[in-house]
Amino acid sequence: MFKRGHRLFASGAIGLFVIALMHSLGHFSPPPTDPALVAVLDAMNGSQLDMGLAQPSIMAIYNSLSLGMSFFLLLLGSIYLIVLRFGRENAGLMRAIKLANVIGVAALTAVFAYYRIPPPAITFAIVGLVFLLSFLFDKSRSRT
């Protein structure tokens, strides 16, 4: 998995685990004490959205999306490590996954930068750079 030529990609996958951990720590951090933020959270808890089958609160939607992000990052990082373990001999597959990942992580970075949320913008930018280097230094590109 950490063979020469794939270390950057494996490092990027592990970087996704780190982002998931940091995201989870942020999710489960103590609630704010600022009265204005407490009022926002109370409003989110008290406001429900009619979705036909259910009427979740805005806070429930927020929490599900927040935790979903952590689980998604763990899943994605795991898939990348599995691909490295079982698919690294398929140069075309690896190049395609690396390119798709560079584009996807760049899009996530752009979203968080646009909405001015520094922690995920910075961490995704760093991991994205690692994935970009993995793509650029991929020795298999001359064989495909």
CSV table of C-alpha atoms in Angstrom, one decimal:
chain,number,residue,atom,x,y,z
A,1,MET,CA,0.0,0.0,0.0
A,2,PHE,CA,2.8,2.4,0.8
A,3,LYS,CA,5.0,1.3,-2.1
A,4,ARG,CA,7.0,3.8,-4.0
A,5,GLY,CA,4.9,5.8,-6.3
A,6,HIS,CA,1.7,5.5,-4.2
A,7,ARG,CA,2.9,7.1,-0.9
A,8,LEU,CA,1.4,10.5,-1.8
A,9,PHE,CA,-1.9,9.0,-2.6
A,10,ALA,CA,-1.9,6.9,0.6
A,11,SER,CA,-0.9,10.0,2.5
A,12,GLY,CA,-3.9,11.9,1.0
A,13,ALA,CA,-6.2,9.1,2.0
A,14,ILE,CA,-4.9,9.2,5.5
A,15,GLY,CA,-5.3,13.0,5.4
A,16,LEU,CA,-9.0,12.4,4.8
A,17,PHE,CA,-9.1,10.4,8.0
A,18,VAL,CA,-7.5,13.3,9.8
A,19,ILE,CA,-10.0,15.7,8.4
A,20,ALA,CA,-12.9,13.4,9.5
A,21,LEU,CA,-11.4,13.2,13.0
A,22,MET,CA,-11.1,17.0,13.2
A,23,HIS,CA,-14.6,17.5,11.8
A,24,SER,CA,-16.0,15.0,14.4
A,25,LEU,CA,-14.2,16.8,17.2
A,26,GLY,CA,-15.7,20.1,16.0
A,27,HIS,CA,-19.1,18.5,15.8
A,28,PHE,CA,-19.0,17.2,19.3
A,29,SER,CA,-17.3,20.3,20.9
A,30,PRO,CA,-19.2,22.0,23.7
A,31,PRO,CA,-22.0,24.3,22.5
A,32,PRO,CA,-21.3,28.0,22.3
A,33,THR,CA,-22.0,30.3,25.2
A,34,ASP,CA,-22.5,33.5,23.2
A,35,PRO,CA,-26.2,34.5,23.7
A,36,ALA,CA,-26.6,35.3,20.0
A,37,LEU,CA,-25.3,31.8,18.9
A,38,VAL,CA,-27.4,30.1,21.6
A,39,ALA,CA,-30.5,31.9,20.2
A,40,VAL,CA,-29.6,30.7,16.7
A,41,LEU,CA,-29.2,27.1,17.9
A,42,ASP,CA,-32.5,27.3,19.8
A,43,ALA,CA,-34.2,28.6,16.7
A,44,MET,CA,-32.7,25.7,14.7
A,45,ASN,CA,-34.1,23.2,17.3
A,46,GLY,CA,-37.5,24.8,17.2
A,47,SER,CA,-37.9,25.1,13.4
A,48,GLN,CA,-39.1,22.1,11.5
A,49,LEU,CA,-39.1,21.4,7.8
A,50,ASP,CA,-42.0,19.4,6.4
A,51,MET,CA,-40.6,16.7,4.3
A,52,GLY,CA,-43.7,14.7,3.8
A,53,LEU,CA,-42.7,11.5,5.7
A,54,ALA,CA,-41.0,13.4,8.5
A,55,GLN,CA,-40.7,16.9,10.0
A,56,PRO,CA,-37.1,17.1,11.2
A,57,SER,CA,-35.8,20.2,12.9
A,58,ILE,CA,-33.3,22.4,11.1
A,59,MET,CA,-30.8,21.3,13.8
A,60,ALA,CA,-31.5,17.6,13.0
A,61,ILE,CA,-30.7,18.3,9.4
A,62,TYR,CA,-27.6,20.2,10.3
A,63,ASN,CA,-26.4,17.4,12.7
A,64,SER,CA,-27.1,14.7,10.1
A,65,LEU,CA,-25.2,16.5,7.4
A,66,SER,CA,-22.3,17.3,9.8
A,67,LEU,CA,-21.9,13.7,11.0
A,68,GLY,CA,-22.5,12.5,7.4
A,69,MET,CA,-19.5,14.5,6.3
A,70,SER,CA,-17.3,12.7,8.8
A,71,PHE,CA,-18.6,9.2,7.8
A,72,PHE,CA,-18.2,10.1,4.1
A,73,LEU,CA,-14.6,11.1,4.6
A,74,LEU,CA,-13.9,7.9,6.5
A,75,LEU,CA,-15.5,5.9,3.7
A,76,LEU,CA,-13.7,7.7,0.9
A,77,GLY,CA,-10.3,7.4,2.6
A,78,SER,CA,-11.0,3.7,3.2
A,79,ILE,CA,-12.0,3.1,-0.4
A,80,TYR,CA,-8.8,4.8,-1.6
A,81,LEU,CA,-6.7,2.5,0.7
A,82,ILE,CA,-8.6,-0.5,-0.6
A,83,VAL,CA,-7.9,0.6,-4.2
A,84,LEU,CA,-4.2,1.0,-3.4
A,85,ARG,CA,-4.2,-2.5,-1.9
A,86,PHE,CA,-6.0,-4.3,-4.7
A,87,GLY,CA,-6.0,-2.1,-7.8
A,88,ARG,CA,-2.7,-0.3,-7.9
A,89,GLU,CA,-1.5,-2.5,-10.8
A,90,ASN,CA,-4.2,-1.0,-13.0
A,91,ALA,CA,-2.5,2.2,-14.0
A,92,GLY,CA,-5.5,3.6,-15.9
A,93,LEU,CA,-7.8,3.1,-12.9
A,94,MET,CA,-5.3,4.7,-10.5
A,95,ARG,CA,-4.8,7.7,-12.8
A,96,ALA,CA,-8.6,8.2,-13.2
A,97,ILE,CA,-9.2,7.9,-9.5
A,98,LYS,CA,-6.4,10.4,-8.8
A,99,LEU,CA,-7.7,12.9,-11.3
A,100,ALA,CA,-11.3,12.6,-10.1
A,101,ASN,CA,-10.1,13.0,-6.5
A,102,VAL,CA,-8.1,16.1,-7.3
A,103,ILE,CA,-11.2,17.7,-9.0
A,104,GLY,CA,-13.5,16.7,-6.1
A,105,VAL,CA,-11.2,17.9,-3.3
A,106,ALA,CA,-10.6,21.1,-5.2
A,107,ALA,CA,-14.4,21.6,-5.4
A,108,LEU,CA,-14.7,21.0,-1.7
A,109,THR,CA,-11.9,23.5,-1.0
A,110,ALA,CA,-13.6,26.1,-3.3
A,111,VAL,CA,-17.0,25.6,-1.5
A,112,PHE,CA,-15.5,26.2,1.9
A,113,ALA,CA,-13.3,29.1,0.7
A,114,TYR,CA,-16.3,30.7,-0.9
A,115,TYR,CA,-18.3,30.5,2.3
A,116,ARG,CA,-15.3,31.7,4.3
A,117,ILE,CA,-14.9,28.6,6.6
A,118,PRO,CA,-11.2,28.4,7.1
A,119,PRO,CA,-10.6,25.1,8.9
A,120,PRO,CA,-12.1,22.8,6.1
A,121,ALA,CA,-10.9,25.1,3.4
A,122,ILE,CA,-7.3,24.9,4.6
A,123,THR,CA,-7.3,21.2,5.5
A,124,PHE,CA,-8.9,20.2,2.1
A,125,ALA,CA,-6.4,22.5,0.3
A,126,ILE,CA,-3.5,20.7,2.0
A,127,VAL,CA,-4.9,17.2,1.3
A,128,GLY,CA,-5.8,18.3,-2.2
A,129,LEU,CA,-2.2,19.4,-2.8
A,130,VAL,CA,-1.0,16.0,-1.7
A,131,PHE,CA,-3.5,14.3,-4.1
A,132,LEU,CA,-2.4,16.7,-6.9
A,133,LEU,CA,1.2,15.8,-6.4
A,134,SER,CA,0.3,12.2,-6.4
A,135,PHE,CA,-1.4,12.7,-9.8
A,136,LEU,CA,1.5,14.8,-11.2
A,137,PHE,CA,4.2,12.4,-10.1
A,138,ASP,CA,2.4,9.3,-11.2
A,139,LYS,CA,5.0,7.3,-13.1
A,140,SER,CA,2.3,5.2,-14.8
A,141,ARG,CA,1.2,8.0,-17.0
A,142,SER,CA,4.0,7.3,-19.5
A,143,ARG,CA,2.9,3.6,-19.7
A,144,THR,CA,-0.8,4.3,-20.4
